[in-house]
């Protein structure tokens, strides 16, 4: 139901400065009105409806998004916009707009707009209590941190108010935040008032007041703007420890229960019986649907020399093959009073996803002409322990908390940097 | 105004996070069971035939 239709017909007066029509809808609650055209502020007499000119404000910086008389539904309550005030911090150039909202049952509320960020405020009936730690206050299981302390100047106003907008300049204001909530403490002439605020998405304001134009674009991070998809630090920490434990335990269990099984082992002569023909190993059988094997080569004869072996893992039945190359180099010496060594005499290659079947190895060895290798040890194991998988996936798993922490940190830095 | 105080462990972000970790955990177990090496060079992958001839000694 529209409030304007439910409320009595507004009192209409004329601005004595610019002759603009001024409508008053809050009747007996109204103490002051400001002309939207010339920013003249009048004292309002609710009995005689007489307007007494008090002052003229310096004028607004921007055109307000909501105008007196606009109606909208926020948090299931129908509100009428009765006025707006543009304020500026006394010690900085920050300025913002406060829209005054009225509901005949629930009373007054405010919708403040700063850098495109909207916050809905209501006066509190129950006040928060101090936590005695770093000026933190507690309210409904949330701890609120001090965000800002300031006094303000009123630059412009329009609409009707329960007091002279200029009176708000005397208030000492302190804001506490626990996003998406905010508590505002106003102390004026020994009168203390607390307001409870809640961040409102700009799209919600546009929809609530059925506006055709887009609300002001957001810049930076709002004082009580909640971060989307946020995971609290203590939750992230707990989850990270559990993830680490889960991955280590899983790999430990896999390493024990899925241990390698030897399929082939032996010292093979590295000189083919027939020149240019491959050295062929015995067959070994793989019976899993998909199998991983690890091929080990050890040539102890490599000593200040190299040994190379091209080869294939060949399926006996289909002839399908997988190629490989081993390059072994081992050099060592004594130079400048120090021993040095480089390379090694063994190496290993992992093959995965091999279908079930019988396989053999075909190898083409090449030795350093200065040092021929007569024998090399070949070993084939199935179910290799894939430590690279473990470290790679653990790294990825640990990257998630780091990315989330970085996002959160950047967001909070932007919030507190405002 | 009703303030929300549900457990942070039940948030959408946490559920997505746990889901992503679950995928990685399944990959860890699945890859081990299937003997599949996730990092290159994976000599068995048809698209990675170029890796043939690359010897490596790290698992």
CSV table of C-alpha atoms in Angstrom, one decimal:
chain,number,residue,atom,x,y,z
A,1,UNK,CA,0.0,0.0,0.0
A,2,UNK,CA,1.4,3.4,-0.9
A,3,UNK,CA,2.0,5.6,2.1
A,4,UNK,CA,1.1,8.7,0.3
A,5,UNK,CA,-2.4,7.4,-0.3
A,6,UNK,CA,-2.6,6.3,3.3
A,7,UNK,CA,-1.4,9.5,4.8
A,8,UNK,CA,-3.5,12.7,5.0
A,9,UNK,CA,-3.1,15.2,2.2
A,10,UNK,CA,0.2,17.0,2.7
A,11,UNK,CA,0.3,20.6,3.8
A,12,UNK,CA,1.6,22.8,1.0
A,13,UNK,CA,3.5,26.0,1.6
A,14,UNK,CA,5.6,28.3,-0.6
A,15,UNK,CA,9.2,29.0,-0.1
A,16,UNK,CA,9.5,32.7,0.7
A,17,UNK,CA,12.8,32.9,-1.0
A,18,UNK,CA,12.2,31.2,-4.4
A,19,UNK,CA,8.4,30.7,-4.3
A,20,UNK,CA,8.9,26.9,-4.8
A,21,UNK,CA,6.1,24.7,-3.4
A,22,UNK,CA,7.1,22.8,-0.2
A,23,UNK,CA,5.0,19.8,0.9
A,24,UNK,CA,4.9,18.6,4.5
A,25,UNK,CA,3.7,15.1,5.1
A,26,UNK,CA,4.9,14.4,8.7
A,27,UNK,CA,2.7,17.2,10.1
A,28,UNK,CA,3.2,17.4,13.9
A,29,UNK,CA,6.5,15.6,13.7
A,30,UNK,CA,8.0,18.2,11.4
A,31,UNK,CA,10.1,21.0,13.0
A,32,UNK,CA,12.1,22.2,10.1
A,33,UNK,CA,11.8,22.2,6.3
A,34,UNK,CA,14.4,22.9,3.6
A,35,UNK,CA,13.6,24.1,0.0
A,36,UNK,CA,14.8,21.7,-2.6
A,37,UNK,CA,15.3,24.5,-5.1
A,38,UNK,CA,17.1,27.2,-3.1
A,39,UNK,CA,18.4,25.3,0.0
A,40,UNK,CA,16.6,27.8,2.3
A,41,UNK,CA,15.9,26.3,5.7
A,42,UNK,CA,12.7,27.3,7.6
A,43,UNK,CA,11.4,26.6,11.0
A,44,UNK,CA,8.0,25.0,10.7
A,45,UNK,CA,5.1,25.7,13.0
A,46,UNK,CA,2.9,22.6,12.9
A,47,UNK,CA,-0.1,24.5,14.3
A,48,UNK,CA,-0.1,27.6,12.1
A,49,UNK,CA,1.9,25.9,9.2
A,50,UNK,CA,3.9,29.1,9.2
A,51,UNK,CA,7.5,28.9,7.8
A,52,UNK,CA,10.1,31.1,9.4
A,53,UNK,CA,13.3,31.5,7.4
A,54,UNK,CA,16.4,30.5,9.4
A,55,UNK,CA,19.2,30.3,6.9
A,56,UNK,CA,20.2,29.3,3.4
A,57,UNK,CA,22.6,26.5,3.0
A,58,UNK,CA,25.6,26.7,0.6
A,59,UNK,CA,24.1,24.2,-1.9
A,60,UNK,CA,24.5,20.6,-2.9
A,61,UNK,CA,27.5,19.1,-4.7
A,62,UNK,CA,25.5,16.4,-6.6
A,63,UNK,CA,21.9,15.8,-7.6
A,64,UNK,CA,20.3,13.4,-5.0
A,65,UNK,CA,19.3,9.9,-6.2
A,66,UNK,CA,16.1,9.9,-4.1
A,67,UNK,CA,13.8,12.9,-3.8
A,68,UNK,CA,11.3,13.8,-1.0
A,69,UNK,CA,8.0,12.1,-1.8
A,70,UNK,CA,9.7,8.9,-3.2
A,71,UNK,CA,8.4,5.7,-1.8
A,72,UNK,CA,10.1,2.3,-1.5
A,73,UNK,CA,10.1,-1.0,0.4
A,74,UNK,CA,13.2,-1.8,2.3
A,75,UNK,CA,13.5,-4.8,4.7
A,76,UNK,CA,9.7,-5.5,4.3
A,77,UNK,CA,8.8,-2.0,5.4
A,78,UNK,CA,7.3,0.7,3.3
A,79,UNK,CA,9.2,4.0,3.6
A,80,UNK,CA,8.5,7.5,2.4
A,81,UNK,CA,11.5,9.7,1.6
A,82,UNK,CA,10.9,12.9,3.7
A,83,UNK,CA,14.2,14.6,3.0
A,84,UNK,CA,17.9,14.5,2.4
A,85,UNK,CA,20.9,16.1,4.0
A,86,UNK,CA,24.3,16.4,2.4
A,87,UNK,CA,27.0,16.4,5.0
A,88,UNK,CA,30.8,16.9,5.0
A,89,UNK,CA,33.4,15.8,7.5
A,90,UNK,CA,34.9,18.9,9.1
A,91,UNK,CA,38.5,17.6,8.9
A,92,UNK,CA,38.4,16.1,5.5
A,93,UNK,CA,36.8,16.6,2.1
A,94,UNK,CA,34.6,13.5,2.4
A,95,UNK,CA,30.9,14.2,1.9
A,96,UNK,CA,27.9,12.0,1.8
A,97,UNK,CA,24.1,12.2,1.6
A,98,UNK,CA,21.6,11.0,4.2
A,99,UNK,CA,18.1,10.2,3.0
A,100,UNK,CA,15.5,10.5,5.8
A,101,UNK,CA,12.8,7.8,5.6
A,102,UNK,CA,9.5,7.7,7.4
A,103,UNK,CA,7.1,4.9,8.1
A,104,UNK,CA,4.0,5.8,10.2
A,105,UNK,CA,4.3,2.6,12.3
A,106,UNK,CA,8.1,2.1,12.6
A,107,UNK,CA,9.1,5.7,12.6
A,108,UNK,CA,12.2,7.3,11.0
A,109,UNK,CA,15.2,5.6,9.4
A,110,UNK,CA,18.1,6.8,7.3
A,111,UNK,CA,19.7,5.6,4.2
A,112,UNK,CA,23.2,7.1,3.8
A,113,UNK,CA,25.1,7.2,0.5
A,114,UNK,CA,28.9,7.6,0.3
A,115,UNK,CA,30.9,6.8,-2.8
A,116,UNK,CA,28.1,4.7,-4.2
A,117,UNK,CA,27.8,2.7,-1.0
A,118,UNK,CA,24.4,2.6,0.8
A,119,UNK,CA,23.8,1.9,4.5
A,120,UNK,CA,20.4,1.7,6.1
A,121,UNK,CA,20.3,3.1,9.7
A,122,UNK,CA,17.7,2.8,12.5
A,123,UNK,CA,17.8,4.2,16.0
A,124,UNK,CA,18.6,1.5,18.5
A,125,UNK,CA,16.4,0.8,21.5
A,126,UNK,CA,19.0,-1.5,23.1
A,127,UNK,CA,22.5,-0.1,23.2
A,128,UNK,CA,25.7,-2.1,22.6
A,129,UNK,CA,28.1,-2.7,25.5
A,130,UNK,CA,31.8,-1.9,25.5
A,131,UNK,CA,34.3,-4.9,25.4
A,132,UNK,CA,37.0,-2.8,27.1
A,133,UNK,CA,39.4,-4.0,24.4
A,134,UNK,CA,40.6,-1.5,21.8
A,135,UNK,CA,37.3,0.4,21.8
A,136,UNK,CA,35.4,-2.6,20.6
A,137,UNK,CA,31.7,-2.7,21.3
A,138,UNK,CA,29.5,-5.8,21.4
A,139,UNK,CA,26.1,-6.2,20.1
A,140,UNK,CA,24.1,-9.3,19.3
A,141,UNK,CA,27.1,-11.6,19.3
A,142,UNK,CA,29.1,-9.4,16.9
A,143,UNK,CA,32.2,-7.4,17.9
A,144,UNK,CA,32.3,-4.0,16.3
A,145,UNK,CA,35.6,-2.2,15.6
A,146,UNK,CA,36.0,1.5,15.6
A,147,UNK,CA,36.1,2.7,12.0
A,148,UNK,CA,35.8,6.4,12.1
A,149,UNK,CA,35.4,9.4,14.5
A,150,UNK,CA,34.3,12.7,13.1
A,151,UNK,CA,32.2,15.8,13.3
A,152,UNK,CA,30.4,17.1,10.3
A,153,UNK,CA,29.0,20.2,8.5
A,154,UNK,CA,25.7,20.3,6.8
A,155,UNK,CA,26.2,21.5,3.2
A,156,UNK,CA,22.7,21.2,1.8
A,157,UNK,CA,19.3,19.8,2.6
A,158,UNK,CA,15.8,19.4,1.2
A,159,UNK,CA,12.5,18.2,2.6
A,160,UNK,CA,11.1,18.1,6.1
A,161,UNK,CA,12.9,17.2,9.3
A,162,UNK,CA,12.2,16.6,13.0
A,163,UNK,CA,14.9,19.2,13.9
A,164,UNK,CA,17.0,21.8,12.2
A,165,UNK,CA,19.5,19.9,10.0
A,166,UNK,CA,22.2,22.3,11.2
A,167,UNK,CA,21.8,21.0,14.8
A,168,UNK,CA,23.4,17.8,13.6
A,169,UNK,CA,26.6,19.6,13.2
A,170,UNK,CA,27.2,19.6,17.0
A,171,UNK,CA,27.2,15.8,17.2
A,172,UNK,CA,30.4,13.9,17.8
A,173,UNK,CA,30.0,10.8,15.7
A,174,UNK,CA,31.8,7.5,16.1
A,175,UNK,CA,31.3,4.6,13.7
A,176,UNK,CA,31.9,0.9,14.6
A,177,UNK,CA,31.8,-1.8,12.0
A,178,UNK,CA,31.2,-5.5,11.8
A,179,UNK,CA,30.4,-5.9,8.1
A,180,UNK,CA,27.7,-6.0,6.9
A,181,UNK,CA,26.6,-4.1,10.0
A,182,UNK,CA,27.6,-0.8,11.4
A,183,UNK,CA,26.9,1.0,14.7
A,184,UNK,CA,26.9,4.8,14.9
A,185,UNK,CA,27.3,6.6,18.2
A,186,UNK,CA,26.1,10.2,18.2
A,187,UNK,CA,26.8,12.3,21.2
A,188,UNK,CA,25.2,15.8,21.2
A,189,UNK,CA,24.7,18.1,24.2
A,190,UNK,CA,25.1,15.1,26.5
A,191,UNK,CA,22.4,13.2,24.6
A,192,UNK,CA,23.6,9.9,23.4
A,193,UNK,CA,22.0,8.1,20.5
A,194,UNK,CA,23.0,4.8,18.8
A,195,UNK,CA,22.1,3.8,15.3
A,196,UNK,CA,22.2,0.3,13.9
A,197,UNK,CA,23.2,0.2,10.2
A,198,UNK,CA,23.3,-2.4,7.6
A,199,UNK,CA,24.9,-2.4,4.2
A,200,UNK,CA,22.5,-2.2,1.3
A,201,UNK,CA,23.4,-3.2,-2.3
A,202,UNK,CA,22.9,-0.4,-4.7
A,203,UNK,CA,20.7,-2.6,-6.9
A,204,UNK,CA,18.4,-3.2,-3.9
A,205,UNK,CA,17.9,0.6,-3.5
A,206,UNK,CA,17.1,0.9,-7.2
A,207,UNK,CA,14.6,-1.9,-7.0
A,208,UNK,CA,13.1,-0.8,-3.6
A,209,UNK,CA,12.3,2.7,-4.9
A,210,UNK,CA,11.5,1.6,-8.5
A,211,UNK,CA,14.1,3.9,-10.0
A,212,UNK,CA,14.7,3.9,-13.7
A,213,UNK,CA,18.2,5.3,-13.4
A,214,UNK,CA,21.2,3.5,-12.1
A,215,UNK,CA,22.3,4.5,-8.6
A,216,UNK,CA,25.7,6.2,-8.2
A,217,UNK,CA,28.6,3.9,-9.2
A,218,UNK,CA,30.5,2.4,-6.2
A,219,UNK,CA,34.1,3.3,-5.7
A,220,UNK,CA,36.4,1.6,-3.3
A,221,UNK,CA,35.1,-0.5,-0.5
A,222,UNK,CA,32.3,0.7,1.7
A,223,UNK,CA,32.7,1.0,5.5
A,224,UNK,CA,30.5,-2.0,6.2
A,225,UNK,CA,30.4,-3.6,2.8
A,226,UNK,CA,30.5,-7.3,3.1
A,227,UNK,CA,33.0,-9.2,1.0
A,228,UNK,CA,31.3,-11.8,-1.2
A,229,UNK,CA,32.4,-15.4,-0.9
A,230,UNK,CA,34.4,-14.6,2.2
A,231,UNK,CA,35.7,-17.3,4.5
A,232,UNK,CA,36.6,-16.1,8.0
A,233,UNK,CA,40.3,-16.3,8.9
A,234,UNK,CA,39.8,-18.8,11.8
A,235,UNK,CA,37.7,-21.0,9.5
A,236,UNK,CA,40.3,-20.8,6.8
A,237,UNK,CA,43.1,-21.7,9.2
A,238,UNK,CA,41.2,-24.7,10.6
A,239,UNK,CA,40.3,-25.9,7.1
A,240,UNK,CA,44.0,-25.5,5.9
A,241,UNK,CA,45.2,-27.7,8.8
A,242,UNK,CA,42.6,-30.4,8.0
A,243,UNK,CA,43.4,-30.3,4.3
A,244,UNK,CA,47.1,-30.7,5.0
A,245,UNK,CA,46.4,-33.6,7.4
A,246,UNK,CA,44.0,-35.2,4.9
A,247,UNK,CA,46.5,-35.2,2.0
A,248,UNK,CA,49.4,-36.4,4.1
A,249,UNK,CA,47.4,-39.2,5.6
A,250,UNK,CA,46.0,-40.2,2.2
A,251,UNK,CA,49.4,-40.3,0.6
A,252,UNK,CA,50.7,-42.3,3.6
A,253,UNK,CA,47.9,-44.8,3.3
A,254,UNK,CA,48.3,-45.1,-0.5
A,255,UNK,CA,52.1,-45.5,-0.1
A,256,UNK,CA,51.5,-48.5,2.3
A,257,UNK,CA,48.5,-50.1,0.7
A,258,UNK,CA,49.4,-49.4,-2.9
A,259,UNK,CA,53.1,-50.2,-2.7
A,260,UNK,CA,55.1,-51.0,-5.8
A,261,UNK,CA,55.3,-54.6,-7.1
A,262,UNK,CA,58.3,-55.8,-9.0
A,263,UNK,CA,57.5,-57.2,-12.5
A,264,UNK,CA,60.9,-57.6,-14.0
A,265,UNK,CA,64.4,-57.4,-12.8
A,266,UNK,CA,67.8,-58.4,-14.2
A,267,UNK,CA,71.2,-57.5,-15.6
A,268,UNK,CA,71.0,-57.4,-19.3
A,269,UNK,CA,73.9,-57.5,-21.7
A,270,UNK,CA,74.2,-54.2,-23.4
A,271,UNK,CA,75.8,-55.6,-26.5
A,272,UNK,CA,73.1,-57.0,-29.0
A,273,UNK,CA,73.8,-60.5,-30.3
A,274,UNK,CA,72.9,-59.3,-33.7
A,275,UNK,CA,74.1,-55.8,-34.8
A,276,UNK,CA,71.4,-53.1,-35.1
A,277,UNK,CA,68.9,-55.4,-33.5
A,278,UNK,CA,67.3,-54.4,-30.2
A,279,UNK,CA,67.9,-56.1,-26.8
A,280,UNK,CA,64.6,-57.6,-25.8
A,281,UNK,CA,63.6,-58.3,-22.3
A,282,UNK,CA,61.3,-61.0,-20.9
A,283,UNK,CA,57.6,-60.3,-20.9
A,284,UNK,CA,55.7,-59.0,-17.9
A,285,UNK,CA,52.0,-59.0,-17.3
A,286,UNK,CA,49.8,-56.1,-16.3
A,287,UNK,CA,46.3,-57.1,-15.2
A,288,UNK,CA,44.6,-53.8,-14.1
A,289,UNK,CA,42.2,-51.9,-16.3
A,290,UNK,CA,44.8,-49.1,-16.4
A,291,UNK,CA,48.3,-49.6,-15.0
A,292,UNK,CA,51.2,-47.5,-14.1
A,293,UNK,CA,54.7,-48.8,-14.3
A,294,UNK,CA,58.1,-47.4,-13.5
A,295,UNK,CA,61.2,-48.4,-15.4
A,296,UNK,CA,64.5,-48.3,-13.6
A,297,UNK,CA,67.9,-48.3,-15.3
A,298,UNK,CA,71.2,-48.7,-13.4
A,299,UNK,CA,74.5,-48.9,-15.2
A,300,UNK,CA,77.3,-49.1,-12.6
A,301,UNK,CA,79.9,-49.1,-15.3
A,302,UNK,CA,79.3,-45.4,-16.1
A,303,UNK,CA,82.3,-43.6,-14.7
A,304,UNK,CA,83.5,-40.4,-16.2
A,305,UNK,CA,81.5,-41.4,-19.3
A,306,UNK,CA,78.0,-41.5,-20.6
A,307,UNK,CA,75.5,-44.1,-21.5
A,308,UNK,CA,72.3,-43.7,-23.6
A,309,UNK,CA,69.5,-46.1,-24.2
A,310,UNK,CA,66.5,-45.6,-26.5
A,311,UNK,CA,63.8,-48.1,-26.2
A,312,UNK,CA,60.1,-49.0,-26.2
A,313,UNK,CA,57.6,-50.6,-23.9
A,314,UNK,CA,55.8,-52.9,-26.4
A,315,UNK,CA,52.5,-54.7,-26.0
A,316,UNK,CA,53.1,-58.3,-27.0
A,317,UNK,CA,49.6,-58.8,-28.5
A,318,UNK,CA,49.0,-55.5,-30.3
A,319,UNK,CA,52.5,-54.2,-30.9
A,320,UNK,CA,51.5,-50.8,-29.5
A,321,UNK,CA,54.6,-49.2,-28.1
A,322,UNK,CA,55.7,-46.4,-25.8
A,323,UNK,CA,59.1,-44.9,-26.4
A,324,UNK,CA,61.7,-43.8,-23.9
A,325,UNK,CA,65.2,-42.6,-23.7
A,326,UNK,CA,67.6,-42.8,-20.8
A,327,UNK,CA,70.6,-40.5,-20.7
A,328,UNK,CA,73.1,-41.4,-18.0
A,329,UNK,CA,76.1,-39.3,-17.4
A,330,UNK,CA,78.4,-39.5,-14.4
A,331,UNK,CA,81.6,-37.4,-14.1
A,332,UNK,CA,83.7,-36.8,-11.0
A,333,UNK,CA,87.1,-35.5,-10.2
A,334,UNK,CA,89.3,-33.5,-7.9
A,335,UNK,CA,90.0,-29.9,-8.7
A,336,UNK,CA,91.2,-26.9,-6.6
A,337,UNK,CA,91.4,-29.0,-3.5
A,338,UNK,CA,87.8,-30.2,-3.8
A,339,UNK,CA,86.1,-33.3,-5.0
A,340,UNK,CA,83.3,-32.8,-7.5
A,341,UNK,CA,80.7,-35.0,-9.1
A,342,UNK,CA,78.0,-34.5,-11.6
A,343,UNK,CA,75.2,-36.8,-12.9
A,344,UNK,CA,74.5,-40.3,-11.8
A,345,UNK,CA,74.5,-43.9,-12.8
A,346,UNK,CA,70.7,-44.6,-12.5
A,347,UNK,CA,67.5,-43.1,-13.7
A,348,UNK,CA,63.8,-44.0,-13.8
A,349,UNK,CA,60.8,-43.3,-16.1
A,350,UNK,CA,57.1,-43.6,-15.1
A,351,UNK,CA,54.6,-44.8,-17.6
A,352,UNK,CA,50.9,-44.6,-16.8
A,353,UNK,CA,47.5,-45.6,-18.2
A,354,UNK,CA,48.9,-48.8,-19.8
A,355,UNK,CA,46.0,-51.2,-20.7
A,356,UNK,CA,46.1,-54.7,-19.4
A,357,UNK,CA,48.2,-57.2,-21.3
A,358,UNK,CA,51.7,-58.7,-21.7
A,359,UNK,CA,54.6,-56.3,-22.4
A,360,UNK,CA,58.2,-56.5,-23.1
A,361,UNK,CA,61.0,-54.0,-23.5
A,362,UNK,CA,63.1,-53.4,-26.6
A,363,UNK,CA,66.3,-51.4,-26.0
A,364,UNK,CA,69.0,-49.8,-28.2
A,365,UNK,CA,71.9,-48.9,-26.0
A,366,UNK,CA,74.8,-46.6,-26.9
A,367,UNK,CA,77.9,-46.4,-24.8
A,368,UNK,CA,80.6,-43.8,-24.6
A,369,UNK,CA,83.3,-45.2,-27.1
A,370,UNK,CA,85.9,-44.6,-24.4
A,371,UNK,CA,84.1,-46.8,-21.9
A,372,UNK,CA,81.8,-49.5,-23.1
A,373,UNK,CA,79.0,-50.7,-20.8
A,374,UNK,CA,78.7,-54.4,-20.9
A,375,UNK,CA,75.8,-54.9,-18.5
A,376,UNK,CA,73.0,-52.7,-17.1
A,377,UNK,CA,70.4,-53.5,-14.5
A,378,UNK,CA,66.8,-53.1,-15.6
A,379,UNK,CA,63.9,-53.2,-13.3
A,380,UNK,CA,60.2,-52.7,-13.9
A,381,UNK,CA,57.7,-52.0,-11.1
A,382,UNK,CA,54.0,-51.5,-11.3
A,383,UNK,CA,52.0,-49.2,-9.0
A,384,UNK,CA,54.8,-46.6,-8.7
A,385,UNK,CA,54.5,-44.1,-5.9
A,386,UNK,CA,53.7,-40.9,-7.7
A,387,UNK,CA,55.1,-38.3,-5.3
A,388,UNK,CA,54.9,-35.6,-7.9
A,389,UNK,CA,51.1,-36.0,-7.9
A,390,UNK,CA,51.1,-35.6,-4.1
A,391,UNK,CA,53.2,-32.5,-4.1
A,392,UNK,CA,51.5,-31.0,-7.1
A,393,UNK,CA,48.0,-31.5,-5.6
A,394,UNK,CA,49.0,-30.5,-2.1
A,395,UNK,CA,50.4,-27.3,-3.6
A,396,UNK,CA,47.1,-26.6,-5.4
A,397,UNK,CA,45.1,-27.4,-2.3
A,398,UNK,CA,47.2,-25.0,-0.2
A,399,UNK,CA,47.0,-22.4,-2.9
A,400,UNK,CA,43.2,-22.0,-2.3
A,401,UNK,CA,43.6,-20.7,1.3
A,402,UNK,CA,46.4,-18.4,0.2
A,403,UNK,CA,44.3,-16.9,-2.6
A,404,UNK,CA,41.3,-16.5,-0.3
A,405,UNK,CA,43.5,-14.9,2.3
A,406,UNK,CA,45.0,-12.6,-0.3
A,407,UNK,CA,41.5,-11.6,-1.6
A,408,UNK,CA,40.3,-10.9,2.0
A,409,UNK,CA,43.5,-9.0,2.9
A,410,UNK,CA,43.2,-6.8,-0.3
A,411,UNK,CA,39.5,-6.1,0.4
A,412,UNK,CA,40.1,-5.1,4.0
A,413,UNK,CA,43.1,-2.9,3.1
A,414,UNK,CA,40.9,-1.1,0.6
A,415,UNK,CA,38.2,-0.7,3.2
A,416,UNK,CA,40.4,0.7,5.9
A,417,UNK,CA,42.4,2.8,3.4
A,418,UNK,CA,39.3,4.9,2.6
B,1,UNK,CA,16.0,-6.4,11.8
B,2,UNK,CA,17.1,-10.0,12.3
B,3,UNK,CA,20.9,-10.5,12.4
B,4,UNK,CA,22.3,-13.7,10.8
B,5,UNK,CA,24.5,-15.7,13.1
B,6,UNK,CA,24.7,-19.1,11.2
B,7,UNK,CA,27.9,-21.2,11.4
B,8,UNK,CA,30.6,-19.9,9.1
B,9,UNK,CA,31.3,-23.5,8.1
B,10,UNK,CA,27.9,-23.6,6.4
B,11,UNK,CA,28.5,-20.7,4.1
B,12,UNK,CA,28.5,-21.0,0.4
B,13,UNK,CA,32.1,-20.0,0.1
B,14,UNK,CA,33.2,-22.8,2.5
B,15,UNK,CA,31.1,-25.3,0.7
B,16,UNK,CA,32.7,-24.4,-2.7
B,17,UNK,CA,36.1,-24.4,-1.1
B,18,UNK,CA,35.6,-27.9,0.4
B,19,UNK,CA,34.2,-29.1,-3.0
B,20,UNK,CA,37.3,-27.9,-4.8
B,21,UNK,CA,39.5,-29.7,-2.2
B,22,UNK,CA,37.4,-32.8,-2.6
B,23,UNK,CA,38.1,-32.8,-6.3
B,24,UNK,CA,41.8,-32.5,-5.7
B,25,UNK,CA,41.7,-35.3,-3.1
B,26,UNK,CA,39.8,-37.6,-5.6
B,27,UNK,CA,42.4,-36.7,-8.2
B,28,UNK,CA,45.2,-37.7,-5.8
B,29,UNK,CA,43.6,-41.1,-5.0
B,30,UNK,CA,42.4,-41.8,-8.6
B,31,UNK,CA,45.7,-40.9,-10.1
B,32,UNK,CA,47.6,-43.2,-7.7
B,33,UNK,CA,45.2,-46.1,-8.3
B,34,UNK,CA,45.3,-45.7,-12.1
B,35,UNK,CA,49.0,-45.0,-12.0
B,36,UNK,CA,48.5,-41.7,-13.8
B,37,UNK,CA,51.1,-39.1,-13.5
B,38,UNK,CA,49.5,-35.6,-13.5
B,39,UNK,CA,52.6,-33.6,-14.4
B,40,UNK,CA,54.4,-33.7,-17.7
B,41,UNK,CA,56.0,-35.5,-19.3
B,42,UNK,CA,53.3,-38.1,-19.2
B,43,UNK,CA,54.6,-40.5,-21.8
B,44,UNK,CA,51.4,-42.4,-22.2
B,45,UNK,CA,49.3,-39.5,-23.2
B,46,UNK,CA,48.8,-39.3,-27.0
B,47,UNK,CA,48.9,-35.5,-27.0
B,48,UNK,CA,52.2,-35.6,-25.2
B,49,UNK,CA,54.1,-37.8,-27.5
B,50,UNK,CA,56.5,-34.9,-27.9
B,51,UNK,CA,57.7,-35.7,-24.5
B,52,UNK,CA,59.1,-38.9,-25.8
B,53,UNK,CA,62.8,-39.1,-25.5
B,54,UNK,CA,62.8,-36.9,-22.4
B,55,UNK,CA,64.4,-38.7,-19.6
B,56,UNK,CA,63.6,-37.6,-16.0
B,57,UNK,CA,64.4,-39.0,-12.7
B,58,UNK,CA,61.8,-37.4,-10.5
B,59,UNK,CA,58.5,-39.1,-9.6
